Coordinates of C-alpha atoms in Angstrom, one line a residue:
Chain K
X123 CA 0.0 0.0 0.0
X124 CA 1.6 3.2 -1.2
X125 CA 0.7 6.3 0.8
X126 CA 0.7 10.0 0.0
X127 CA 0.2 12.0 3.2
X128 CA -0.9 15.7 2.8
X129 CA 1.4 17.9 4.8
X130 CA -0.2 21.3 4.2
X131 CA -3.1 22.8 2.3
X132 CA -2.1 23.2 -1.3
X133 CA -1.7 26.8 -2.4
X134 CA -3.3 26.2 -5.8
X135 CA -5.5 23.5 -7.5
X136 CA -3.6 20.3 -8.1
X137 CA -4.0 17.9 -11.0
X138 CA -3.8 14.2 -10.0
X139 CA -4.3 12.8 -13.5
X140 CA -0.9 11.2 -13.5
X141 CA -0.9 10.0 -9.9
X142 CA -2.2 6.4 -10.1
X143 CA -0.9 3.2 -8.5
X144 CA 0.3 2.0 -12.0
X145 CA 2.2 5.2 -12.8
X146 CA 3.8 5.3 -9.3
X147 CA 4.8 1.7 -9.4
X148 CA 7.7 2.3 -11.9
X149 CA 9.1 5.3 -10.1
X150 CA 11.7 5.8 -7.5
X151 CA 10.9 7.9 -4.4
X152 CA 12.7 10.9 -5.8
X153 CA 11.1 10.6 -9.2
X154 CA 7.6 10.4 -7.6
X155 CA 8.3 13.4 -5.5
X156 CA 9.3 15.4 -8.5
X157 CA 6.0 14.7 -10.4
X158 CA 4.4 18.0 -11.5
X159 CA 1.0 18.4 -10.1
X160 CA 0.6 22.1 -9.9
X161 CA -1.7 24.1 -12.2
X162 CA -0.4 27.7 -11.8
X163 CA 2.6 29.4 -13.4
X164 CA 4.7 28.7 -10.3
X165 CA 4.0 25.0 -10.5
X166 CA 4.2 22.5 -7.7
X167 CA 5.6 19.0 -7.3
X168 CA 4.1 16.1 -5.5
X169 CA 6.8 16.2 -2.8
X170 CA 6.1 19.9 -2.1
X171 CA 2.7 19.0 -0.5
X172 CA 2.8 15.3 0.2
X173 CA 5.0 12.9 2.1
X174 CA 5.5 10.0 -0.3
X175 CA 5.8 6.4 0.8
X176 CA 5.9 3.9 -2.1
X177 CA 5.8 0.1 -2.1
X178 CA 4.9 -0.7 -5.7
X179 CA 1.6 -2.2 -4.8
X180 CA -1.6 -1.6 -6.7
X181 CA -3.2 0.3 -3.8
X182 CA -2.7 4.0 -3.2
X183 CA -3.9 5.8 -0.1
X184 CA -4.1 9.6 -0.1
X185 CA -4.1 10.4 3.6
X186 CA -5.6 13.8 4.0
X187 CA -7.6 15.1 1.0
X188 CA -8.4 18.7 0.0
X189 CA -11.1 20.3 -2.2
X190 CA -8.3 21.4 -4.5
X191 CA -7.3 17.9 -5.5
X192 CA -8.7 17.7 -9.1
X193 CA -8.9 14.6 -11.3
X194 CA -8.1 12.1 -8.6
X195 CA -8.3 8.6 -10.2
X196 CA -9.1 10.2 -13.6
X197 CA -8.5 7.7 -16.4
X198 CA -7.7 5.0 -13.8
X199 CA -7.2 1.7 -15.5
X200 CA -6.9 -0.6 -12.5
X201 CA -5.9 -0.9 -8.9
X202 CA -7.3 0.9 -5.9
X203 CA -7.2 4.5 -4.7
X204 CA -8.6 5.5 -1.3
X205 CA -8.7 9.2 -0.3
X206 CA -9.1 9.9 3.4
X207 CA -10.6 13.4 3.0
X208 CA -12.1 15.6 0.3
X209 CA -11.4 15.9 -3.4
X210 CA -12.0 18.5 -6.0
X211 CA -13.6 18.3 -9.4
X212 CA -13.6 15.4 -11.9
X213 CA -13.0 12.5 -9.5
X214 CA -12.5 9.4 -11.5
X215 CA -13.3 11.2 -14.8
X216 CA -12.8 8.9 -17.7
X217 CA -11.9 6.0 -15.4
X218 CA -11.9 2.6 -17.1
X219 CA -11.4 0.1 -14.3
X220 CA -10.4 -0.1 -10.6
X221 CA -11.8 1.0 -7.3
X222 CA -11.9 4.6 -6.1
X223 CA -13.1 5.6 -2.6
X224 CA -13.4 9.0 -1.1
X225 CA -14.3 9.3 2.6
X226 CA -15.1 13.0 2.5
X227 CA -16.7 15.3 0.0
X228 CA -16.2 15.4 -3.8
X229 CA -16.3 18.5 -6.0
X230 CA -18.3 18.7 -9.3
X231 CA -18.3 16.3 -12.2
X232 CA -17.4 13.2 -10.2
X233 CA -17.4 10.1 -12.4
X234 CA -17.8 12.1 -15.6
X235 CA -17.2 10.0 -18.7
X236 CA -16.2 7.0 -16.5
X237 CA -16.5 3.7 -18.5
X238 CA -15.8 1.1 -15.8
X239 CA -14.9 0.4 -12.2
X240 CA -16.5 1.6 -9.0
X241 CA -16.4 5.1 -7.5
X242 CA -17.7 5.5 -3.9
X243 CA -18.1 8.9 -2.3
X244 CA -18.9 8.5 1.4
X245 CA -19.8 12.1 1.9
X246 CA -21.5 14.6 -0.4
X247 CA -20.8 15.3 -4.1
X248 CA -21.0 18.6 -5.9
X249 CA -23.1 19.5 -9.0
X250 CA -23.0 17.4 -12.1
X251 CA -22.0 14.2 -10.3
X252 CA -22.0 11.5 -13.0
X253 CA -22.7 14.4 -15.4
X254 CA -21.0 15.4 -18.6
X255 CA -18.3 18.2 -18.7
X256 CA -18.6 20.9 -21.3
X257 CA -18.5 19.6 -24.8
X258 CA -18.2 15.9 -23.7
X259 CA -20.3 13.2 -25.3
X260 CA -21.6 11.7 -22.1
X261 CA -21.6 11.8 -18.3
X262 CA -21.2 8.5 -16.4
X263 CA -20.6 6.0 -19.2
X264 CA -20.5 2.5 -17.7
X265 CA -18.9 2.8 -14.3
X266 CA -20.7 2.4 -11.0
X267 CA -20.9 5.7 -9.0
X268 CA -22.2 5.5 -5.4
X269 CA -22.8 8.7 -3.4
X270 CA -23.8 8.0 0.2
X271 CA -24.6 11.7 1.0
X272 CA -26.1 14.4 -1.1
X273 CA -25.3 15.3 -4.7
X274 CA -25.8 18.8 -6.1
X275 CA -27.9 19.7 -9.2
X276 CA -27.7 18.0 -12.6
X277 CA -26.7 14.7 -11.1
X278 CA -26.3 12.1 -13.9
X279 CA -26.7 14.8 -16.6
X280 CA -26.3 13.1 -20.0
X281 CA -25.3 9.8 -18.3
X282 CA -25.1 7.1 -21.0
X283 CA -24.4 3.8 -19.3
X284 CA -23.8 2.3 -15.8
X285 CA -25.3 2.7 -12.4
X286 CA -25.5 5.8 -10.3
X287 CA -26.8 5.5 -6.7
X288 CA -27.2 8.7 -4.6
X289 CA -28.7 9.5 -1.3
X290 CA -30.3 12.9 -2.1
X291 CA -29.9 14.6 -5.4
X292 CA -30.7 18.3 -6.3
X293 CA -32.7 19.6 -9.2
X294 CA -32.5 18.1 -12.7
X295 CA -31.3 14.7 -11.6
X296 CA -30.9 12.4 -14.7
X297 CA -31.4 15.4 -17.0
X298 CA -30.8 14.7 -20.8
X299 CA -30.0 11.1 -19.8
X300 CA -29.0 9.0 -22.8
X301 CA -29.3 5.6 -21.0
X302 CA -28.3 3.9 -17.8
X303 CA -29.8 3.6 -14.3
X304 CA -29.9 6.3 -11.6
X305 CA -31.5 5.5 -8.2
X306 CA -31.9 8.2 -5.5
X307 CA -33.7 8.2 -2.2
X308 CA -34.8 11.7 -3.0
X309 CA -34.5 14.1 -5.9
X310 CA -35.3 17.8 -6.5
X311 CA -37.4 19.4 -9.2
X312 CA -37.6 18.3 -12.8
X313 CA -35.9 14.9 -12.6
X314 CA -35.1 13.4 -16.0
X315 CA -35.7 16.7 -17.9
X316 CA -35.0 16.0 -21.5
X317 CA -34.1 12.4 -21.0
X318 CA -34.1 10.2 -24.1
X319 CA -33.8 6.7 -22.6
X320 CA -32.7 5.3 -19.2
X321 CA -34.3 4.5 -15.9
X322 CA -34.7 6.7 -12.8
X323 CA -35.7 5.1 -9.5
X324 CA -36.7 7.8 -7.0
X325 CA -38.1 8.0 -3.5
X326 CA -39.3 11.5 -2.7
X327 CA -39.2 13.8 -5.6
X328 CA -39.8 17.5 -6.5
X329 CA -42.0 18.7 -9.3
X330 CA -42.2 16.4 -12.3
X331 CA -42.1 18.0 -15.7
X332 CA -45.5 18.0 -17.4
X333 CA -43.9 16.0 -20.3
X334 CA -43.8 12.9 -18.1
X335 CA -47.0 10.9 -18.2
X336 CA -48.0 8.3 -15.7
X337 CA -48.3 4.9 -17.3
X338 CA -49.8 3.0 -14.3
X339 CA -48.4 0.5 -11.9
X340 CA -46.6 -2.5 -13.3
X341 CA -45.2 -5.8 -12.0
X342 CA -42.2 -6.3 -14.2
X343 CA -39.7 -9.0 -13.9
X344 CA -37.1 -6.4 -14.8
X345 CA -37.8 -4.4 -11.7
X346 CA -37.2 -7.5 -9.5
X347 CA -33.9 -8.1 -11.4
X348 CA -32.9 -4.5 -10.9
X349 CA -33.7 -4.7 -7.2
X350 CA -31.5 -7.7 -6.9
X351 CA -28.7 -5.8 -8.8
X352 CA -29.0 -2.7 -6.6
X353 CA -29.2 -4.7 -3.4
X354 CA -25.6 -5.8 -4.0
X355 CA -24.6 -2.1 -3.7
X356 CA -27.2 -0.5 -1.4
X357 CA -30.1 -2.2 0.4
X358 CA -31.8 1.2 0.9
X359 CA -32.0 1.8 -2.9
X360 CA -33.1 -1.8 -3.6
X361 CA -35.8 -1.2 -0.9
X362 CA -37.3 1.6 -3.1
X363 CA -38.3 -1.0 -5.6
X364 CA -40.1 -3.1 -3.0
X365 CA -42.5 -0.2 -2.4
X366 CA -45.6 0.5 -4.5
X367 CA -44.3 2.1 -7.7
X368 CA -45.7 4.5 -10.2
X369 CA -44.1 4.6 -13.6
X370 CA -43.8 7.8 -15.6
X371 CA -42.7 7.7 -19.2
X372 CA -40.8 10.6 -20.8
X373 CA -39.4 13.0 -21.6
X374 CA -42.1 13.5 -24.2
X375 CA -40.2 16.6 -25.4
X376 CA -37.5 14.2 -26.8
X377 CA -37.4 10.6 -27.7
X378 CA -39.7 9.6 -24.7
X379 CA -38.1 6.2 -24.1
X380 CA -37.0 7.0 -20.6
X381 CA -38.9 6.1 -17.4
X382 CA -39.1 7.3 -13.8
X383 CA -40.2 4.8 -11.2
X384 CA -41.5 6.8 -8.2
X385 CA -41.8 4.8 -5.0
X386 CA -44.9 5.6 -3.0
Chain J
X142 CA -5.8 60.9 -18.0
X143 CA -7.5 59.5 -14.9
X144 CA -5.7 56.9 -12.8
X145 CA -5.9 56.0 -9.2
X146 CA -3.8 53.8 -6.8
X147 CA -5.6 52.8 -3.6
X148 CA -8.2 55.5 -4.2
X149 CA -5.7 58.3 -4.6
X150 CA -5.2 60.0 -7.9
X151 CA -2.0 58.9 -9.6
X152 CA -0.2 59.5 -12.9
X153 CA -0.2 56.8 -15.5
X154 CA 3.4 55.7 -14.8
X155 CA 2.7 55.1 -11.1
X156 CA -0.6 53.3 -11.8
X157 CA 1.1 51.0 -14.4
X158 CA 4.0 50.2 -12.0
X159 CA 1.5 49.4 -9.2
X160 CA -0.5 47.2 -11.6
X161 CA 2.7 45.4 -12.7
X162 CA 3.7 44.8 -9.1
X163 CA 0.3 43.3 -8.4
X164 CA 0.2 41.0 -11.4
X165 CA 3.8 40.0 -11.3
X166 CA 3.6 38.8 -7.7
X167 CA 0.5 36.8 -8.2
X168 CA 0.4 33.0 -8.3
X169 CA -3.0 32.6 -9.9
X170 CA -4.1 35.9 -11.6
X171 CA -7.4 36.2 -13.3
X172 CA -8.3 38.5 -16.2
X173 CA -12.1 39.1 -16.2
X174 CA -14.8 41.2 -17.8
X175 CA -13.3 41.5 -21.3
X176 CA -16.2 43.9 -22.1
X177 CA -14.1 45.6 -24.7
X178 CA -13.3 45.9 -28.4
X179 CA -11.5 43.2 -30.3
X180 CA -8.0 44.7 -30.0
X181 CA -8.3 44.9 -26.2
X182 CA -9.7 41.3 -26.1
X183 CA -6.7 40.2 -28.1
X184 CA -4.3 42.0 -25.9
X185 CA -6.0 40.4 -22.8
X186 CA -5.4 36.9 -24.1
X187 CA -1.8 37.8 -25.0
X188 CA -1.2 39.1 -21.5
X189 CA -2.9 36.1 -19.9
X190 CA -0.6 33.8 -21.9
X191 CA 2.4 35.8 -20.7
X192 CA 1.5 35.9 -17.0
X193 CA -0.2 32.5 -16.8
X194 CA -3.6 34.0 -15.9
X195 CA -7.0 32.6 -16.6
X196 CA -9.7 34.4 -18.5
X197 CA -13.4 34.9 -17.7
X198 CA -16.0 37.2 -19.3
X199 CA -18.8 39.4 -18.2
X200 CA -21.6 37.4 -19.9
X201 CA -20.1 33.9 -19.3
X202 CA -23.4 32.5 -17.9
X203 CA -25.2 33.2 -21.2
X204 CA -22.3 32.4 -23.4
X205 CA -21.8 28.9 -21.9
X206 CA -25.6 28.2 -21.9
X207 CA -25.4 28.9 -25.6
X208 CA -22.1 27.1 -26.3
X209 CA -23.0 24.1 -24.2
X210 CA -26.2 23.5 -26.1
X211 CA -24.4 24.2 -29.4
X212 CA -21.7 21.6 -28.6
X213 CA -24.4 19.0 -27.9
X214 CA -27.3 19.5 -30.3
X215 CA -26.0 22.1 -32.8
X216 CA -28.0 25.2 -33.7
X217 CA -30.1 26.5 -36.5
X218 CA -29.8 30.2 -36.3
X219 CA -30.8 33.2 -38.3
X220 CA -29.9 36.9 -38.3
X221 CA -31.9 39.9 -37.1
X222 CA -32.3 41.2 -40.7
X223 CA -33.7 37.9 -41.9
X224 CA -36.1 37.6 -39.0
X225 CA -37.4 41.2 -39.5
X226 CA -37.7 40.7 -43.2
X227 CA -39.2 37.2 -43.4
X228 CA -40.7 35.9 -40.1
X229 CA -44.5 35.6 -40.1
X230 CA -44.4 34.0 -36.6
X231 CA -42.1 35.1 -33.8
X232 CA -42.0 33.1 -30.6
X233 CA -40.3 35.1 -27.8
X234 CA -39.1 32.9 -24.9
X235 CA -38.8 34.6 -21.6
X236 CA -39.0 38.3 -20.8
X237 CA -35.4 39.5 -21.6
X238 CA -35.7 39.6 -25.4
X239 CA -38.5 42.1 -25.1
X240 CA -35.9 44.6 -23.8
X241 CA -33.7 44.2 -26.9
X242 CA -33.9 46.8 -29.6
X243 CA -34.7 44.0 -32.1
X244 CA -38.1 43.5 -30.5
X245 CA -39.1 47.0 -31.5
X246 CA -38.0 46.3 -35.1
X247 CA -40.0 43.1 -35.2
X248 CA -43.1 44.9 -33.7
X249 CA -42.9 47.8 -36.1
X250 CA -42.8 46.0 -39.4
X251 CA -44.5 43.2 -41.3
X252 CA -42.5 40.6 -43.2
X253 CA -41.3 42.2 -46.4
X254 CA -39.4 39.4 -48.2
X255 CA -39.9 35.8 -49.1
X256 CA -43.1 33.8 -49.1
X257 CA -44.6 35.5 -46.1
X258 CA -44.1 39.0 -47.6
X259 CA -47.0 41.3 -46.8
X260 CA -48.7 39.0 -44.4
X261 CA -49.3 39.7 -40.7
X262 CA -46.7 38.8 -38.1
X263 CA -47.9 36.6 -35.3
X264 CA -46.2 37.3 -32.0
X265 CA -46.2 34.6 -29.3
X266 CA -44.8 35.1 -25.9
X267 CA -43.8 32.2 -23.7
X268 CA -42.9 33.1 -20.1
X269 CA -43.3 36.8 -20.8
X270 CA -46.2 39.0 -21.8
X271 CA -47.0 39.7 -25.4
X272 CA -47.8 43.2 -26.5
X273 CA -51.2 44.2 -27.9
X274 CA -52.3 41.8 -30.6
X275 CA -49.9 39.1 -29.6
X276 CA -50.6 35.8 -27.9
X277 CA -49.3 35.1 -24.4
X278 CA -48.7 31.4 -23.7
X279 CA -48.9 30.8 -19.9
X280 CA -45.9 29.3 -18.2
X281 CA -46.9 29.3 -14.5
X282 CA -44.5 26.5 -13.6
X283 CA -41.5 28.1 -15.3
X284 CA -40.1 28.5 -18.8
X285 CA -38.4 25.1 -18.9
X286 CA -41.6 22.9 -18.4
X287 CA -43.5 25.1 -20.8
X288 CA -40.8 24.8 -23.5
X289 CA -40.8 21.1 -23.0
X290 CA -44.6 20.9 -23.3
X291 CA -44.5 23.0 -26.5
X292 CA -41.9 20.6 -28.0
X293 CA -43.9 17.5 -26.9
X294 CA -46.9 18.9 -28.8
X295 CA -44.9 19.7 -31.9
X296 CA -43.5 16.2 -31.9
X297 CA -47.1 14.8 -31.6
X298 CA -46.3 13.2 -28.3
X299 CA -49.1 15.1 -26.6
X300 CA -52.5 16.3 -27.9
X301 CA -55.1 18.4 -26.1
X302 CA -56.8 21.8 -26.4
X303 CA -54.5 23.8 -24.1
X304 CA -53.1 27.2 -25.2
X305 CA -49.7 25.5 -25.7
X306 CA -51.2 23.0 -28.2
X307 CA -52.8 26.0 -30.0
X308 CA -49.3 27.7 -30.1
X309 CA -47.7 24.6 -31.5
X310 CA -50.4 24.5 -34.2
X311 CA -49.9 28.2 -35.0
X312 CA -46.1 27.8 -35.3
X313 CA -46.2 24.7 -37.5
X314 CA -48.8 26.5 -39.8
X315 CA -46.5 29.5 -40.3
X316 CA -44.2 30.0 -43.2
X317 CA -41.1 31.3 -41.4
X318 CA -40.8 30.9 -37.6
X319 CA -38.2 32.7 -35.5
X320 CA -37.6 31.8 -31.9
X321 CA -36.0 34.6 -29.8
X322 CA -34.4 33.9 -26.5
X323 CA -31.7 35.1 -24.1
X324 CA -29.5 32.2 -23.2
X325 CA -28.6 33.7 -19.8
X326 CA -32.3 33.7 -18.9
X327 CA -33.3 30.2 -20.0
X328 CA -30.0 28.4 -19.4
X329 CA -28.4 25.5 -21.3
X330 CA -31.5 23.2 -20.9
X331 CA -33.7 26.0 -22.3
X332 CA -31.4 26.7 -25.3
X333 CA -31.2 23.0 -26.0
X334 CA -35.0 22.6 -25.9
X335 CA -35.4 25.7 -28.2
X336 CA -32.9 24.2 -30.7
X337 CA -34.8 20.9 -30.6
X338 CA -38.0 22.6 -31.1
X339 CA -36.6 24.5 -34.1
X340 CA -35.3 21.2 -35.6
X341 CA -38.8 19.6 -35.1
X342 CA -40.5 22.6 -36.7
X343 CA -38.2 22.3 -39.7
X344 CA -39.9 19.0 -40.5
X345 CA -42.9 21.0 -41.5
X346 CA -41.9 24.6 -42.2
X347 CA -38.9 26.9 -41.9
X348 CA -37.8 27.8 -38.4
X349 CA -34.7 29.4 -36.9
X350 CA -33.5 30.4 -33.4
X351 CA -32.1 33.8 -32.8
X352 CA -30.2 34.4 -29.5
X353 CA -30.6 37.9 -28.1
X354 CA -27.6 38.4 -25.9
X355 CA -27.5 42.1 -25.0
X356 CA -25.4 44.0 -22.6
X357 CA -21.9 42.5 -23.1
X358 CA -19.2 41.9 -25.7
X359 CA -19.1 38.2 -25.2
X360 CA -20.1 37.6 -28.8
X361 CA -16.8 39.3 -29.7
X362 CA -14.8 37.4 -27.2
X363 CA -15.9 34.0 -28.4
X364 CA -14.4 34.3 -31.9
X365 CA -11.2 35.9 -30.5
X366 CA -10.8 33.1 -28.0
X367 CA -11.4 30.5 -30.7
X368 CA -8.9 31.9 -33.1
X369 CA -6.3 32.6 -30.4
X370 CA -6.6 29.5 -28.2
X371 CA -8.8 27.1 -30.2
X372 CA -11.2 27.2 -27.2
X373 CA -14.2 28.9 -25.7
X374 CA -13.5 32.0 -23.5
X375 CA -12.8 30.5 -20.1
X376 CA -9.2 29.3 -20.5
X377 CA -6.3 29.3 -18.1
X378 CA -2.6 29.6 -19.1
X379 CA -1.1 28.5 -15.7
X380 CA 0.6 25.5 -17.4
X381 CA 1.6 27.5 -20.4
X382 CA -0.9 25.9 -22.7
X383 CA -4.5 27.1 -23.0
X384 CA -6.6 24.8 -20.8
X385 CA -10.3 25.2 -21.2
X386 CA -12.4 24.6 -18.1
X387 CA -15.6 26.6 -17.6
X388 CA -15.9 25.5 -13.9
X389 CA -12.3 26.0 -12.8
X390 CA -11.9 29.4 -14.5
X391 CA -15.1 31.0 -13.3
X392 CA -13.5 34.1 -11.8
X393 CA -16.2 34.6 -9.1
X394 CA -15.7 31.0 -8.0
X395 CA -11.9 31.4 -8.0
X396 CA -12.1 34.5 -5.8
X397 CA -14.7 32.9 -3.4
X398 CA -12.5 29.8 -3.1
X399 CA -9.4 31.9 -2.4
X400 CA -7.6 30.6 -5.4
X401 CA -7.2 33.9 -7.3
X402 CA -4.7 36.3 -5.8
X403 CA -4.9 39.1 -8.3
X404 CA -7.5 40.2 -10.8
X405 CA -7.5 42.5 -13.8
X406 CA -11.0 43.7 -14.7
X407 CA -11.4 45.0 -18.2
X408 CA -14.5 47.0 -19.1
X409 CA -13.7 49.7 -21.6
X410 CA -17.3 49.3 -22.7
X411 CA -18.8 50.5 -19.4
X412 CA -20.3 47.7 -17.3
X413 CA -21.0 47.3 -13.6
X414 CA -18.0 45.8 -11.8
X415 CA -18.7 42.5 -10.0
X416 CA -18.8 42.6 -6.2
X417 CA -15.9 40.1 -5.9
X418 CA -13.5 42.6 -7.4
X419 CA -13.0 44.3 -4.0
X420 CA -12.2 41.0 -2.3
X421 CA -8.9 40.4 -4.2
X422 CA -6.0 42.7 -5.1
X423 CA -7.2 44.1 -8.3
X424 CA -6.7 46.4 -11.3
X425 CA -9.6 47.8 -13.3
X426 CA -9.4 49.3 -16.8
X427 CA -12.7 51.1 -17.1
X428 CA -14.5 53.2 -19.6
X429 CA -16.4 54.9 -16.7
X430 CA -13.6 54.8 -14.2
X431 CA -14.4 55.2 -10.5
X432 CA -11.6 55.7 -8.0
X433 CA -12.7 53.1 -5.5
X434 CA -13.5 50.3 -8.0
X435 CA -10.2 48.5 -7.5
X436 CA -6.8 48.8 -5.9
X437 CA -5.5 50.2 -9.2
X438 CA -7.9 52.0 -11.5
X439 CA -7.0 53.2 -14.9
X440 CA -9.5 55.2 -17.0
X441 CA -9.5 54.1 -20.6
X442 CA -11.4 55.3 -23.7
X443 CA -14.7 53.8 -24.6
X444 CA -14.4 52.1 -28.0
X445 CA -16.8 53.5 -30.6
X446 CA -16.9 56.8 -28.7
X447 CA -13.4 58.0 -27.7
X448 CA -11.5 55.9 -30.2
X449 CA -12.4 53.5 -33.0
X450 CA -12.7 49.8 -32.4
X451 CA -14.3 46.6 -33.5
X452 CA -17.3 45.7 -31.4
X453 CA -20.1 43.2 -31.6
X454 CA -23.0 44.8 -33.5
X455 CA -26.3 43.5 -32.1
X456 CA -28.2 45.0 -35.0
X457 CA -26.3 43.2 -37.7
X458 CA -25.2 40.2 -35.6
X459 CA -21.6 40.7 -36.7
X460 CA -18.3 42.3 -35.6
X461 CA -18.1 45.8 -37.1
X462 CA -15.8 48.8 -36.8
X463 CA -17.2 51.7 -34.8
X464 CA -15.2 55.0 -35.4
X465 CA -14.6 57.5 -32.7
X466 CA -17.5 60.0 -32.3
X467 CA -17.2 63.7 -32.9
X468 CA -14.2 66.0 -32.7
X469 CA -14.5 66.9 -29.1
X470 CA -13.6 63.4 -27.8
X471 CA -11.2 63.4 -24.9
X472 CA -7.9 62.7 -26.6
X473 CA -5.9 61.9 -23.4
X474 CA -7.7 58.6 -22.7
X475 CA -5.6 55.6 -23.8
X476 CA -7.3 52.6 -25.3
X477 CA -7.6 49.5 -23.1
X478 CA -5.5 47.6 -25.7
X479 CA -2.6 50.1 -25.3
X480 CA -2.7 49.9 -21.5
X481 CA -2.7 46.1 -21.6
X482 CA 0.1 46.2 -24.1
X483 CA 2.2 48.4 -21.7
X484 CA 1.4 46.1 -18.8
X485 CA 2.7 43.1 -20.9
X486 CA 5.8 45.0 -21.9
X487 CA 6.7 46.0 -18.3
X488 CA 6.0 42.5 -17.0
X489 CA 8.4 41.1 -19.6
X490 CA 11.1 43.3 -18.1
X491 CA 10.4 42.1 -14.6
X492 CA 12.7 39.2 -14.0
X493 CA 10.7 37.1 -11.6
X494 CA 7.6 37.0 -13.8
X495 CA 7.3 33.5 -15.2
X496 CA 6.2 32.5 -18.8

């Protein structure tokens, strides 16, 4: 288990794109400490802010996070990263495989464009969790994103594939969804706005757009399979599907092949 | 020529020196506003590249609502002259477009060209109130749900006898539909719904969107940023290459998070300074300079009034040259581009300035 211990609050935003278990495994202590992670004109090296202890394993622990740590685990292709603290934007963005855990809060765009692996945020996430960044094709794109606390607005915006579980999400959860599954114990106003396909499972919810129409209550085998799948990640979310469900179809303003399952 | 340092009147040389000290010592400077003519915007990007600053604009909220939707669903747009000349149905989304000069031109004339020439112009207001003779479409629950409903009706996914259904019918029965909106008012979701609606309308008739983005020079910044950096306006040069990140380089966020440690506010076309300007060591280049707006304030000429300059022309929807007005213009006001150029020159001579 390699460990990076934060010594002091970083004076500028840091970019952790190149800090993965795989990239550190081939480096000596000195080489790792000299990795550029700063984003300002002054620049900053890994050793300036962190105490580095390497053992060439596929597990990396970042002891002491900070909201200025951007792109932690971005493009991760394997191994495990555990952050004991907060992270900044784009946690696990574009990640393909591996396990990423944050014990504190995450900034915006967590899991954006992630195609595989599992991202767990034990605290809250910012806006656009599992959402697409500017100009990107899709948000969450096959990975599993679990947020135990609250997520901000636009959670799962333009998500295309994968599973997103969140405690409470703000407004526009699952907006413009292309496909995939988003389950939330609570969402704000206009969930699924502009969604084309995909499935939203929600407990309490804010105002639904008038372009979602109720299609009655169903007893589908798919729902029981989905519940079994969700139970492996979160019992609370699977329990939503055991409650009486109303199904809404939409968004009629677009392709209208999406659905919202609202637990009664 | 008016200049102030910490609220006290200063000569130009003192003000420039203070500005250079401030920018040169900063770790993460931001250059914001960019409410200026093209030459000043170019100079601002050049300076940002030299000092590793990030760039933000006055109208960024609207600009990114527009660009975000454009990057995802594209856009079918028209020009003000085409809309005034050809549109027999104009749908105005929200209330902001009614304040634009274009609305008066649309109200004052009938279509004069094309297939709809000579016919009456139908005015529909969604989320605002239509003038006499127009149709107001109710949007009690907000503009977004109303827009979505309208689009659902146009696609044939919903059918009833509501006012929105009537509006959908009216629009698809017209010869040339124009949809006016302010991206800052309706946001990225709104713009995307408008563009989708226009695409759906084009299955049956001709329809175009026309963003009305008054009150800033962002439409001039977007092309300058694109031809200079290949990116949209919010770029940062901290790592010596232009990095585009609309979240990270939001100047208000950077100041609130304590990341920015110096700011250069550029508004040679007068615009209200943001409230965050006072919370960080700052320099302001202003067309309507006020001594207490920033730590260092330098009064500059207003382009199109005190000196000539290329500005966004709302009437023509193009960049056009605006000459200086009259002979009595104050000659001692430097242009913002000249001041930024001098800042860059002096910073280059300052040894500890990186880049």
